[in-house]
PDB file of C-alpha atoms in Angstrom:
ATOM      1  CA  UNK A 259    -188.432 -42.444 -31.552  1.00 50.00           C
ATOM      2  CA  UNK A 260    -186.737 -44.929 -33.773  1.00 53.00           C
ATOM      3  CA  UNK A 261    -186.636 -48.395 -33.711  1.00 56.00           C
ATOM      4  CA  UNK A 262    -183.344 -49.881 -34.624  1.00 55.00           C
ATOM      5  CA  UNK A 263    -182.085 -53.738 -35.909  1.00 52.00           C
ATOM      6  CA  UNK A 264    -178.924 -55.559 -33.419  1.00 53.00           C
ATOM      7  CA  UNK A 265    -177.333 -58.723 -34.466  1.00 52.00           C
ATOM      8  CA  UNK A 266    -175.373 -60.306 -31.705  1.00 53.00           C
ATOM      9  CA  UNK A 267    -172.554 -61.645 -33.532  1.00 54.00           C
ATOM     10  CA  UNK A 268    -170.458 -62.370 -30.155  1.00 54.00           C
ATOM     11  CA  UNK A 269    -171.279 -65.838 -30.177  1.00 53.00           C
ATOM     12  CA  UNK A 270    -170.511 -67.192 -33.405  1.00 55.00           C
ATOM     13  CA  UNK A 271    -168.360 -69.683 -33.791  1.00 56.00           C
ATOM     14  CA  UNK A 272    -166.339 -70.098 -36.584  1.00 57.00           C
ATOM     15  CA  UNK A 273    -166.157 -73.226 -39.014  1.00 59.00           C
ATOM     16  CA  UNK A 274    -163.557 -74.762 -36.089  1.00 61.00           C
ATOM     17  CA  UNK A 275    -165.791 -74.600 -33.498  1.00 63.00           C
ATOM     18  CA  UNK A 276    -163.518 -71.596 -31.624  1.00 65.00           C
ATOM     19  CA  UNK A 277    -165.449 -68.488 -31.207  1.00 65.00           C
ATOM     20  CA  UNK A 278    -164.362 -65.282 -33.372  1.00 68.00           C
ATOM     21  CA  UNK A 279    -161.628 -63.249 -32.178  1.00 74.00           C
ATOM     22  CA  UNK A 280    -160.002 -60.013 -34.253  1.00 78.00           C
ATOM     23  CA  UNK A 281    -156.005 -60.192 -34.227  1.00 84.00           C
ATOM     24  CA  UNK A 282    -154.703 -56.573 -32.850  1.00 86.00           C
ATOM     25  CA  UNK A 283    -153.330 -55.116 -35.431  1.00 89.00           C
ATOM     26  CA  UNK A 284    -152.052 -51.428 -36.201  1.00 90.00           C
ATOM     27  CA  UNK A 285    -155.675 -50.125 -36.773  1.00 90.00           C
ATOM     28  CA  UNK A 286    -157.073 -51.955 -33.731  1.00 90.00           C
ATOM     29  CA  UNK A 287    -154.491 -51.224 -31.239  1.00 94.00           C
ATOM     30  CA  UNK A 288    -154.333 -47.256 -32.024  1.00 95.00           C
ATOM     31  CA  UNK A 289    -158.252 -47.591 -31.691  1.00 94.00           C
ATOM     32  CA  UNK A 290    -157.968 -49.245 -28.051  1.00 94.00           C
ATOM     33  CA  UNK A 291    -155.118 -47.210 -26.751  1.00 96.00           C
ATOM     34  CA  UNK A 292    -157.319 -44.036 -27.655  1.00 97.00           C
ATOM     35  CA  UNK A 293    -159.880 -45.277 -26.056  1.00 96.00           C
ATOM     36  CA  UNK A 294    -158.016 -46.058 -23.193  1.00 96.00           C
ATOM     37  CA  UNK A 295    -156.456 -42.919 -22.570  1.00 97.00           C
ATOM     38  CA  UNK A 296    -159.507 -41.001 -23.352  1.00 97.00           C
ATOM     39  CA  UNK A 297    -161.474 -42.896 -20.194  1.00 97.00           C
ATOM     40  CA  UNK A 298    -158.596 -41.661 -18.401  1.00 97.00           C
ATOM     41  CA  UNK A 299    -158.103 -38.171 -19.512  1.00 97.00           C
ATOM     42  CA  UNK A 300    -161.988 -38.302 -18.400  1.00 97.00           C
ATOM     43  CA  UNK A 301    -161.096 -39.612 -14.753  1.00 97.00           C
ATOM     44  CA  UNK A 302    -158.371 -36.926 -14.664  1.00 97.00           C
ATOM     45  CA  UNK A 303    -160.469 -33.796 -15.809  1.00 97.00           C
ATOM     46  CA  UNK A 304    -162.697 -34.423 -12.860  1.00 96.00           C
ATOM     47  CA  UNK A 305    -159.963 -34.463 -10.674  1.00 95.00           C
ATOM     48  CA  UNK A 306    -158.681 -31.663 -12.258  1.00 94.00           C
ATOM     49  CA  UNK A 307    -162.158 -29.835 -11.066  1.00 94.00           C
ATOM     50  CA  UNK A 308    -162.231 -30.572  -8.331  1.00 92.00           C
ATOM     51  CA  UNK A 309    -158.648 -29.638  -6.969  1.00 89.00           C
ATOM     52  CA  UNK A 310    -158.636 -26.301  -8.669  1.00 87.00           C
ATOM     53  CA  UNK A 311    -162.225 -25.540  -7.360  1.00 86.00           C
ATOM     54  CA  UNK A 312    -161.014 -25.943  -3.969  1.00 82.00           C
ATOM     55  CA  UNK A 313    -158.202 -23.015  -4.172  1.00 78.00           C
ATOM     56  CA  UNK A 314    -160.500 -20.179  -3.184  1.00 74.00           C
ATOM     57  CA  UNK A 315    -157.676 -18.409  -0.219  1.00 74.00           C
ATOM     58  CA  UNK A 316    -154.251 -18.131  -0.527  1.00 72.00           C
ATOM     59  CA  UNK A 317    -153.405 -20.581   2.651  1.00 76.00           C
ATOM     60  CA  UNK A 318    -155.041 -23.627   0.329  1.00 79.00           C
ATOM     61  CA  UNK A 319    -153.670 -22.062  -2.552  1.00 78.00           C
ATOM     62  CA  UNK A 320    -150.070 -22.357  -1.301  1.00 78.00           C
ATOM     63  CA  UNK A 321    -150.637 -26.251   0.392  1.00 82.00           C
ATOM     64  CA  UNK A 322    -152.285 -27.690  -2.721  1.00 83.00           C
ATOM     65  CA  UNK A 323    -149.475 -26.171  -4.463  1.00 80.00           C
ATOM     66  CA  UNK A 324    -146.857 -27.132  -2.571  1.00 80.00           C
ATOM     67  CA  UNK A 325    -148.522 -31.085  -2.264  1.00 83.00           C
ATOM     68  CA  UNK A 326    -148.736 -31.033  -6.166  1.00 83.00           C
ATOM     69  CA  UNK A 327    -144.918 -29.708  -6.292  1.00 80.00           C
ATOM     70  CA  UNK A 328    -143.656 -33.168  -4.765  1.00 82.00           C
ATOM     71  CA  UNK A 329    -141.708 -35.499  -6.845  1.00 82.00           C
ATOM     72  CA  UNK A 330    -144.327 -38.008  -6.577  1.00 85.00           C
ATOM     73  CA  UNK A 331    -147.002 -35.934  -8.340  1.00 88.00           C
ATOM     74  CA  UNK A 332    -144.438 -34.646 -10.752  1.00 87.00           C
ATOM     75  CA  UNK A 333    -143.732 -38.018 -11.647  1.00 89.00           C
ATOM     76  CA  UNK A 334    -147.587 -38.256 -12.400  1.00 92.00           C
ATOM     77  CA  UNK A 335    -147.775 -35.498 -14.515  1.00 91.00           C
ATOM     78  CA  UNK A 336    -144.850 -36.782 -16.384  1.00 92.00           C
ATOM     79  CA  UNK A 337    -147.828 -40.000 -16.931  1.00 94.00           C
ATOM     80  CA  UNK A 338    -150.454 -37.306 -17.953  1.00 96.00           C
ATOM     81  CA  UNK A 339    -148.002 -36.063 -20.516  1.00 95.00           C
ATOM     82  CA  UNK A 340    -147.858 -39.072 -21.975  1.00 97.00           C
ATOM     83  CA  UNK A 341    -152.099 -39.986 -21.718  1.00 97.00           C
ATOM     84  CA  UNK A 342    -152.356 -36.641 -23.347  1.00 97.00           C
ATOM     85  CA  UNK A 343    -150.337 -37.099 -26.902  1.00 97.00           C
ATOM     86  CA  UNK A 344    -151.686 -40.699 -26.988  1.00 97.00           C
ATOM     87  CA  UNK A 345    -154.668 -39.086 -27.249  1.00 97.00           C
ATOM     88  CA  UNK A 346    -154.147 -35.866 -29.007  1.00 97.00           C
ATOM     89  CA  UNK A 347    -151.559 -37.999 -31.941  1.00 97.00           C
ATOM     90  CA  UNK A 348    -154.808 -40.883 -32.269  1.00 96.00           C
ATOM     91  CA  UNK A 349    -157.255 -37.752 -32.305  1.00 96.00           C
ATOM     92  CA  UNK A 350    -155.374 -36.162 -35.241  1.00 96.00           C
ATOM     93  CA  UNK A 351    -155.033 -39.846 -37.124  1.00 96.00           C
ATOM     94  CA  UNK A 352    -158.657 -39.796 -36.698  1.00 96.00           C
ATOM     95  CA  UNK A 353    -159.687 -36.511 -38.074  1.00 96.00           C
ATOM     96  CA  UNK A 354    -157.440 -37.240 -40.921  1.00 96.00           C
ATOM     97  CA  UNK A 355    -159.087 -40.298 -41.497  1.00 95.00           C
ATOM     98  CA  UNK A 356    -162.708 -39.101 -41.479  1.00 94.00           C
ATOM     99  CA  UNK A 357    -161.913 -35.990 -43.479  1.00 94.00           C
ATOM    100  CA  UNK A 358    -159.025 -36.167 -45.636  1.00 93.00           C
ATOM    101  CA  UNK A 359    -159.469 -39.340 -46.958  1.00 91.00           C
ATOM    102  CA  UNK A 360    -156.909 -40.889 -44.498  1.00 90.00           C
ATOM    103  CA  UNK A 361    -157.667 -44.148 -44.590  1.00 89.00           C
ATOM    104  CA  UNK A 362    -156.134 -45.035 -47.906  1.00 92.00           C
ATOM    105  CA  UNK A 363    -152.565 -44.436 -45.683  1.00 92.00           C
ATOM    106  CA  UNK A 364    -154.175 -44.955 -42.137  1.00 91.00           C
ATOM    107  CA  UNK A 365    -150.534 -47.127 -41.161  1.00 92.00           C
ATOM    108  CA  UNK A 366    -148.510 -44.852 -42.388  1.00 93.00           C
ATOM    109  CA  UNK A 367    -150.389 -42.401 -40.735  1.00 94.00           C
ATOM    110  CA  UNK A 368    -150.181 -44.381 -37.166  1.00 95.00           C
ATOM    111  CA  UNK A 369    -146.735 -44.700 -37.183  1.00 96.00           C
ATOM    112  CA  UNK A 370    -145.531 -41.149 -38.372  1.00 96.00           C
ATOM    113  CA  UNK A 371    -147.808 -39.501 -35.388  1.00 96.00           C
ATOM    114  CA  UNK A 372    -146.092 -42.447 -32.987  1.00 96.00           C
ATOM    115  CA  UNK A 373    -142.846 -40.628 -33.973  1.00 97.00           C
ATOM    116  CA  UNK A 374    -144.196 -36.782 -33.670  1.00 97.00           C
ATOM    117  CA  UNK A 375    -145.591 -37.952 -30.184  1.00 97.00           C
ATOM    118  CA  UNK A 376    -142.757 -39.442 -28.848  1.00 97.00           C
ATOM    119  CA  UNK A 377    -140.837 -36.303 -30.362  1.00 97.00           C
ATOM    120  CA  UNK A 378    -143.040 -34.297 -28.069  1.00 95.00           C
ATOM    121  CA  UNK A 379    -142.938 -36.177 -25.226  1.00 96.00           C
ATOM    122  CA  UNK A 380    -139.306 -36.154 -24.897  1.00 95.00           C
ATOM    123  CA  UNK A 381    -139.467 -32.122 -25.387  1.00 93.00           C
ATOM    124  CA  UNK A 382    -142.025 -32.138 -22.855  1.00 90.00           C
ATOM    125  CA  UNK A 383    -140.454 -34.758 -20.074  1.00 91.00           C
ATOM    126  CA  UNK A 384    -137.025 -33.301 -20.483  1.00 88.00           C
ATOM    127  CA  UNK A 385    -137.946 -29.845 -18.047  1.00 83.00           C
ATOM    128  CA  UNK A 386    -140.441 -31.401 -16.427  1.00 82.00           C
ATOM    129  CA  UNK A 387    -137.892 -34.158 -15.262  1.00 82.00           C
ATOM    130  CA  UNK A 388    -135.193 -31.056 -14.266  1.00 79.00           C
ATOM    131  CA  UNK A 389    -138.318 -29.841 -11.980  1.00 72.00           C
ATOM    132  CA  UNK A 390    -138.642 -33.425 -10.640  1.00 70.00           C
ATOM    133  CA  UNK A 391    -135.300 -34.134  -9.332  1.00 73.00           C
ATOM    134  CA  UNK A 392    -135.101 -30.569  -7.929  1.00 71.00           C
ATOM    135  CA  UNK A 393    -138.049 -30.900  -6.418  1.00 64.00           C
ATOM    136  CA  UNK A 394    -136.892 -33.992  -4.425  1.00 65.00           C
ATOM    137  CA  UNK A 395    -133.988 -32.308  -3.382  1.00 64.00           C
ATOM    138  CA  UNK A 396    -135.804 -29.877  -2.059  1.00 60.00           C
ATOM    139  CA  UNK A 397    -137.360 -32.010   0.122  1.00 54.00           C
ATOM    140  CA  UNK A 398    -134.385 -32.301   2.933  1.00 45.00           C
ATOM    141  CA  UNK A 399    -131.592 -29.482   3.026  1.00 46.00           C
ATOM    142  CA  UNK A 400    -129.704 -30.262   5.891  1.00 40.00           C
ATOM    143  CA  UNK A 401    -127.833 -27.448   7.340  1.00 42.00           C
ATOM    144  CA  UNK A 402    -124.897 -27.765   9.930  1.00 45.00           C
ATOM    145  CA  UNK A 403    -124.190 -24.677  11.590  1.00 48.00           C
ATOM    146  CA  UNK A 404    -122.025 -24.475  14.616  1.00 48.00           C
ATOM    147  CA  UNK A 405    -122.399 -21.681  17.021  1.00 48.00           C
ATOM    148  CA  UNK A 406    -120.746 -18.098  17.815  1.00 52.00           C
ATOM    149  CA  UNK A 407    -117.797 -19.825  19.681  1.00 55.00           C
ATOM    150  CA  UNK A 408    -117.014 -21.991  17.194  1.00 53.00           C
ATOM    151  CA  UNK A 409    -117.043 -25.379  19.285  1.00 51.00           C
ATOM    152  CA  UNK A 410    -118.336 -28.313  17.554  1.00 51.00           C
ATOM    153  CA  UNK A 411    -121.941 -27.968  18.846  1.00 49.00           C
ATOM    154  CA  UNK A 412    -124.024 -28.638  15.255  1.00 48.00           C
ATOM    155  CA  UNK A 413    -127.476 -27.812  14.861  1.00 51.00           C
ATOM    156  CA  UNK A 414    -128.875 -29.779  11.941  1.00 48.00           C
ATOM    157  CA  UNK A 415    -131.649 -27.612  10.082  1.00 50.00           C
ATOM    158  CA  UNK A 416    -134.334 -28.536   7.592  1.00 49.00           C
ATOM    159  CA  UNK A 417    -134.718 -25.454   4.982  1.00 51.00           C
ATOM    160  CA  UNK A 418    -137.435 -25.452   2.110  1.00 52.00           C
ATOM    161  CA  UNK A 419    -135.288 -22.952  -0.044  1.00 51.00           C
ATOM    162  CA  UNK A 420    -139.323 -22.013  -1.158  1.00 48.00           C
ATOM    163  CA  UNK A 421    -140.712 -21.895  -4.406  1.00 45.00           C
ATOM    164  CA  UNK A 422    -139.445 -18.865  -6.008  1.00 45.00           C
ATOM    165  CA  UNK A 423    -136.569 -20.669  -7.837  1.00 44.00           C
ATOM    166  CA  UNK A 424    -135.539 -20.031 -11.694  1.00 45.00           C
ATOM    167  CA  UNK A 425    -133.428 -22.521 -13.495  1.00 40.00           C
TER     168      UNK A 425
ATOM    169  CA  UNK B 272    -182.586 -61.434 -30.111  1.00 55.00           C
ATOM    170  CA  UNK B 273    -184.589 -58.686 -30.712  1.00 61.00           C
ATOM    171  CA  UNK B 274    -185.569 -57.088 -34.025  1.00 69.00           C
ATOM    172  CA  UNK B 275    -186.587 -53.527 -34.462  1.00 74.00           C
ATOM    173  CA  UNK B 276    -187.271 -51.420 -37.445  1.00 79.00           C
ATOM    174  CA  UNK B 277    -185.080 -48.324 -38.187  1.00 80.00           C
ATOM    175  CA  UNK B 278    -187.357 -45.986 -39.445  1.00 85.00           C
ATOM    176  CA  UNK B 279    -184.201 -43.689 -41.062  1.00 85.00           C
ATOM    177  CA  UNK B 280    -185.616 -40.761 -39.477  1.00 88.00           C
ATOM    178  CA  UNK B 281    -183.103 -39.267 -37.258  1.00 87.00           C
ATOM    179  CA  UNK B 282    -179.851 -37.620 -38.051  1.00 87.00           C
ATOM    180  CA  UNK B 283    -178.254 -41.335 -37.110  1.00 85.00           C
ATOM    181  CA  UNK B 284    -175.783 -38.979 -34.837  1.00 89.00           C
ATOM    182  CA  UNK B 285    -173.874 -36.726 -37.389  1.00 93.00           C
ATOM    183  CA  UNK B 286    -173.994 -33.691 -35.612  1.00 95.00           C
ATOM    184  CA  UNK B 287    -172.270 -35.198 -32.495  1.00 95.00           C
ATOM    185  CA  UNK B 288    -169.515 -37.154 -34.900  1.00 95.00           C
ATOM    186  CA  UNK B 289    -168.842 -33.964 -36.247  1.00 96.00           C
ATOM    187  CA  UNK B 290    -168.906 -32.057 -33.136  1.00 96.00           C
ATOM    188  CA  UNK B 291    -166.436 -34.287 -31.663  1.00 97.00           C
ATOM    189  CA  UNK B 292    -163.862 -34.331 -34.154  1.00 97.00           C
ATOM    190  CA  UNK B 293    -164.609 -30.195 -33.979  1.00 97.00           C
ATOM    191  CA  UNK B 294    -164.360 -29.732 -30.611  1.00 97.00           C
ATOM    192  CA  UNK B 295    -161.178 -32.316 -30.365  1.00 97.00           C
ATOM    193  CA  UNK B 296    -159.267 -29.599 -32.999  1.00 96.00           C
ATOM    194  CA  UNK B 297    -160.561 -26.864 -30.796  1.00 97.00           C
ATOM    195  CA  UNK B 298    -159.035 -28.599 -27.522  1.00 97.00           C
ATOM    196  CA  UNK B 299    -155.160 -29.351 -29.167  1.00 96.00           C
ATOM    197  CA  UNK B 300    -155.198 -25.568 -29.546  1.00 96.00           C
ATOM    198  CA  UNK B 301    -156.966 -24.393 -26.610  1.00 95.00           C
ATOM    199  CA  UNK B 302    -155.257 -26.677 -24.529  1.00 95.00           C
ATOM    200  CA  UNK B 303    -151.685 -25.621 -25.503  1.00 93.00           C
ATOM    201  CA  UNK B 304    -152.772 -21.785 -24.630  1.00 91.00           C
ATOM    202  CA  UNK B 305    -154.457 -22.890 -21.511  1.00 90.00           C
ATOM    203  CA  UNK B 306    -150.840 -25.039 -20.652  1.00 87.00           C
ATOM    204  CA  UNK B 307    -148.478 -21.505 -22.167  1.00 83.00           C
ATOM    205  CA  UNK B 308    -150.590 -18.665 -20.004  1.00 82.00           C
ATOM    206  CA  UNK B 309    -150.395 -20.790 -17.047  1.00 79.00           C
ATOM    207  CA  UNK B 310    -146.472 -21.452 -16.956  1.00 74.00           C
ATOM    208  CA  UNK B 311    -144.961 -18.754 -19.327  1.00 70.00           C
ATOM    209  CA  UNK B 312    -147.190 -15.641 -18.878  1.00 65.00           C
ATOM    210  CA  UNK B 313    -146.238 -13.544 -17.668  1.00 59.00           C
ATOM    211  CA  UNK B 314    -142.853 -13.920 -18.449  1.00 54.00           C
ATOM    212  CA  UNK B 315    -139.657 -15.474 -16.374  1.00 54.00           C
ATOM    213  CA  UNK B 316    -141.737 -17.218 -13.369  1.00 54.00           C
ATOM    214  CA  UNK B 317    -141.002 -20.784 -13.265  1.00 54.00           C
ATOM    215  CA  UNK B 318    -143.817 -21.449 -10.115  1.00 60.00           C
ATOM    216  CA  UNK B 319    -147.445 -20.362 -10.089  1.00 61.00           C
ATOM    217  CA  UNK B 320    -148.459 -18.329  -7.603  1.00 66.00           C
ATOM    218  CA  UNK B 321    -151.676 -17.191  -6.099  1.00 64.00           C
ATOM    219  CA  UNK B 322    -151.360 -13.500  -7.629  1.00 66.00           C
ATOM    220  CA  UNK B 323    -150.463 -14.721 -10.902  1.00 67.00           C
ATOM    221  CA  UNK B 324    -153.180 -16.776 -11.076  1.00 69.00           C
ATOM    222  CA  UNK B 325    -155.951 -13.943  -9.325  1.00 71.00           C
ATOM    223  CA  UNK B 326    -154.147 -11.623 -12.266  1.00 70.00           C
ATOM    224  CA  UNK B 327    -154.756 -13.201 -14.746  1.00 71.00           C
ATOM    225  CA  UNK B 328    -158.333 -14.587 -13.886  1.00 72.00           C
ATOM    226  CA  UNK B 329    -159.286 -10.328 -13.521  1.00 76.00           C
ATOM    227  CA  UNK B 330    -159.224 -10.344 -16.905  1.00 82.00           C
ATOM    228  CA  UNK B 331    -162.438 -10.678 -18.709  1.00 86.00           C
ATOM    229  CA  UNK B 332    -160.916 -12.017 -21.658  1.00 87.00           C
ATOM    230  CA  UNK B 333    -159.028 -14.843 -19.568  1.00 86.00           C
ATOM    231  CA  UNK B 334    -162.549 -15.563 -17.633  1.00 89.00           C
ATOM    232  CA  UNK B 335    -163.786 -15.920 -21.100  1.00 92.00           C
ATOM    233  CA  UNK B 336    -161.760 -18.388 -22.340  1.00 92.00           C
ATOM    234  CA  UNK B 337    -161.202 -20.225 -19.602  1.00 92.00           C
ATOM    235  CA  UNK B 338    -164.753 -20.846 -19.521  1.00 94.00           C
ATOM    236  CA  UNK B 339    -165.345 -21.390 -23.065  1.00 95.00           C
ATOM    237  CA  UNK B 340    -162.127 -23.957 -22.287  1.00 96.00           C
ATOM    238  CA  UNK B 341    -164.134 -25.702 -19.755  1.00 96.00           C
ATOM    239  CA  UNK B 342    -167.511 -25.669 -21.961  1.00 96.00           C
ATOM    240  CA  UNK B 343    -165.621 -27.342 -24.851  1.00 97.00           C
ATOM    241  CA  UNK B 344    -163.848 -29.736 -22.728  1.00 97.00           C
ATOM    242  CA  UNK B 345    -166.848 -31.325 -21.195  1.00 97.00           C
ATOM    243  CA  UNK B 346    -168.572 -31.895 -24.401  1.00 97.00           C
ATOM    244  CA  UNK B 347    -166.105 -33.515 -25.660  1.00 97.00           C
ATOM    245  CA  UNK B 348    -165.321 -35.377 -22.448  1.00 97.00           C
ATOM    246  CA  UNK B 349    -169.101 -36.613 -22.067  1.00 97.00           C
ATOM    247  CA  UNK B 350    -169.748 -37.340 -25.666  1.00 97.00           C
ATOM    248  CA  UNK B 351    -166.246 -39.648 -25.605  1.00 97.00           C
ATOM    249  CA  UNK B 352    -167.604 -41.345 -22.768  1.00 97.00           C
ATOM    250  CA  UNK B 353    -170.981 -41.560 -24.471  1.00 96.00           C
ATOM    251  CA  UNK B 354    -169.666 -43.355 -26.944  1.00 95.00           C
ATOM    252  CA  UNK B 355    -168.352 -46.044 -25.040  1.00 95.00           C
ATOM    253  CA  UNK B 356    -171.217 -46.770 -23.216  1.00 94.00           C
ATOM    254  CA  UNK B 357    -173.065 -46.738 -26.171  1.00 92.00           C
ATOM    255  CA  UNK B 358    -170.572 -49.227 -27.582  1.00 90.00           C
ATOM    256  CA  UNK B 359    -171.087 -51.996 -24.255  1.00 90.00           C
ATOM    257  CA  UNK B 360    -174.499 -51.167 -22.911  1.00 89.00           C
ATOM    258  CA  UNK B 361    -177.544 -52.009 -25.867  1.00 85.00           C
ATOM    259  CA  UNK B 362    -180.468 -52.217 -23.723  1.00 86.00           C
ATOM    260  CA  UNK B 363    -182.033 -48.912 -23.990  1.00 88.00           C
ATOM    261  CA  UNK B 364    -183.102 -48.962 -20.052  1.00 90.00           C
ATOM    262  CA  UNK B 365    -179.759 -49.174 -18.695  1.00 92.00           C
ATOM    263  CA  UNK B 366    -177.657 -46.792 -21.394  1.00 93.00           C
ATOM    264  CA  UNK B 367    -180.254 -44.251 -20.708  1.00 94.00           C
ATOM    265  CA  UNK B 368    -180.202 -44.402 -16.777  1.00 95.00           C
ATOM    266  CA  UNK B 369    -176.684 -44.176 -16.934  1.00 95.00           C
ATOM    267  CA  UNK B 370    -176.334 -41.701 -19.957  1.00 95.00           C
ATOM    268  CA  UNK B 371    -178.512 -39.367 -17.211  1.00 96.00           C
ATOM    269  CA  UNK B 372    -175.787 -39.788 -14.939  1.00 96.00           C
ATOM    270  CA  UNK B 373    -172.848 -39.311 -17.820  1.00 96.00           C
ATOM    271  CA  UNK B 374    -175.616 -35.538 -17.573  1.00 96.00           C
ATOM    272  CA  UNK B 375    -175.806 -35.038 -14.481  1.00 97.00           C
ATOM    273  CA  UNK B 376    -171.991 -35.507 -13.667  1.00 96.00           C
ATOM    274  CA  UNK B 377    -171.308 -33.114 -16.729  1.00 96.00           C
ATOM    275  CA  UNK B 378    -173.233 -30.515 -15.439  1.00 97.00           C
ATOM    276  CA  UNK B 379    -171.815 -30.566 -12.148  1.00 96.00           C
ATOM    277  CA  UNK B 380    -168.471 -30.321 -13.276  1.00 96.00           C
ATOM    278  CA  UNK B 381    -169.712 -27.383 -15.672  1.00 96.00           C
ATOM    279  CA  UNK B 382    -171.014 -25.518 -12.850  1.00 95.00           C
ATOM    280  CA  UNK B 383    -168.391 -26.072 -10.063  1.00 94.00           C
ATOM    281  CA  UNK B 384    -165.694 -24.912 -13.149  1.00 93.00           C
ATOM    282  CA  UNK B 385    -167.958 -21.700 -13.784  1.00 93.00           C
ATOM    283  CA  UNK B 386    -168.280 -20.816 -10.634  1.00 91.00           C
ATOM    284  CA  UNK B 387    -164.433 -21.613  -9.490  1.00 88.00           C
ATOM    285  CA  UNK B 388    -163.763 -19.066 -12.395  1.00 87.00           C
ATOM    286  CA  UNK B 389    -166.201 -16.200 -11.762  1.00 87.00           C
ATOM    287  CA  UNK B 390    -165.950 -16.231  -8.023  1.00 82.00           C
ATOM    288  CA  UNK B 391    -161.894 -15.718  -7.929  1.00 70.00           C
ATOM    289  CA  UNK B 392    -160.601 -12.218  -6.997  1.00 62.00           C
TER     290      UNK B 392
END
């Protein structure tokens, strides 16, 4: 078991008398928003679990499904998306940095990935989007259909067109 | 403040910083199959469906990775969030109570995966 030496430097102040506080910079704000999104990716893999270890029949197979087909959720995924290459573009910087010397260009580095990442998240959101808004339309069809004689009796019907739809 | 002495015996933790950065490469690739076999294979189905799904999970080789998948996933999951709590909690009572935890919950969600995936048909 090994015994190990912590200074507290949290409470020193500086010559002013104001305590010590780091100004975010490139470096320091790639480091928090990976650490951000990688709590989260966290909270989302046990979700992720959980729901799919639930979908042992077909009857919950087909609910879940069509709960997680609603715009709303879509519109989440659209989030995960982007939680994922936050994390995935910081993870590369990072194993760049620790093995290929990276830090000597670790800016550079930060803002080229920013670019491949948003790249990829406008490849990704751009179907996912087209799913989206069909997927809220889906939601209320509204059928008039008048009856065998023709007289203006309407019957107004609510049709889930179902999920077997290509593009 | 407290003052220990670090003996410089242990590996200081270089087996899990590699491991992470490892299993994070592992994950960008793994993670784009697992997101391709689920919505483009087989081909021209834009929905998933139950017998898609059971189809593909027959499959030993599927089974296989998806459990590797899930092996590699929580390691890296569990070692991130490791590292964060090693980062705010010092006091070796607390970070190990709640590293057991960080255990225990990974090893749930190991076993409900595995079993989700074997027990499908």
């Amino acid at each position: 078991m090994s015994l190990t030496i912590t200074f507290n430097f949290n409470n020193l102040l500086t010559l002013t008398g104001l305590p010590m506080r780091y100004k975010v910079k490139t470096g320091m704000f790639a480091w928090l928003i990976f650490r951000i999104s990688g709590l989260l990716l966290v909270l989302y893999l046990i979700i992720h679990i959980n729901v799919i270890g639930n979908l042992s029949d077909p009857a919950q197979f087909d609910t879940t499904m069509t709960t997680l087909g609603s715009w709303q959720f879509r519109i989440l995924e659209i989030g995960l998306l982007a939680v994922i290459i936050v994390h995935a573009m910081n993870g590369i910087r990072i194993f760049i940095v620790d093995f290929a010397n990276g830090s000597l260009y670790q800016k550079k580095l930060f803002w080229t990935l920013f670019a491949v990442g948003a790249i990829l998240f406008l490849a990704g959101t751009y179907p996912m989007l087209s799913h989206t808004l069909h997927a809220k339309d889906k939601q209320a069809n509204i059928q008039i259909i008048y009856n065998d004689s023709g007289l203006n009796e309407t019957n107004i019907v609510l049709i889930d067109e179902g999920d077997a739809d290509e593009n | 403040m407290r003052t220990e002495i670090d003996s410089g015996l242990n590996s200081g933790g270089v087996i899990k910083w590699f491991l992470q950065r490892i299993t994070g490469a592992f994950l960008l690739f793994g993670l784009l199959t697992h997101f391709w076999v689920l919505h483009f294979f087989p081909p021209e189905h834009g929905e998933i469906t139950f017998e898609t799904v059971m189809a593909r999970l027959q499959h030993p080789l599927w089974k296989t990775f998806d459990i590797l998948f899930l092996l590699v996933v929580l390691y890296h999951g569990m070692n991130g969030v490791q590292i964060v709590i090693n980062d705010y909690i010092q006091k070796n009572g607390w970070r190990i109570l709640i590293v057991g935890f960080l255990w225990i919950g990974g090893l749930f969600l190991l076993v409900k995966g595995t079993i989700t995936i074997l027990s499908l048909t």
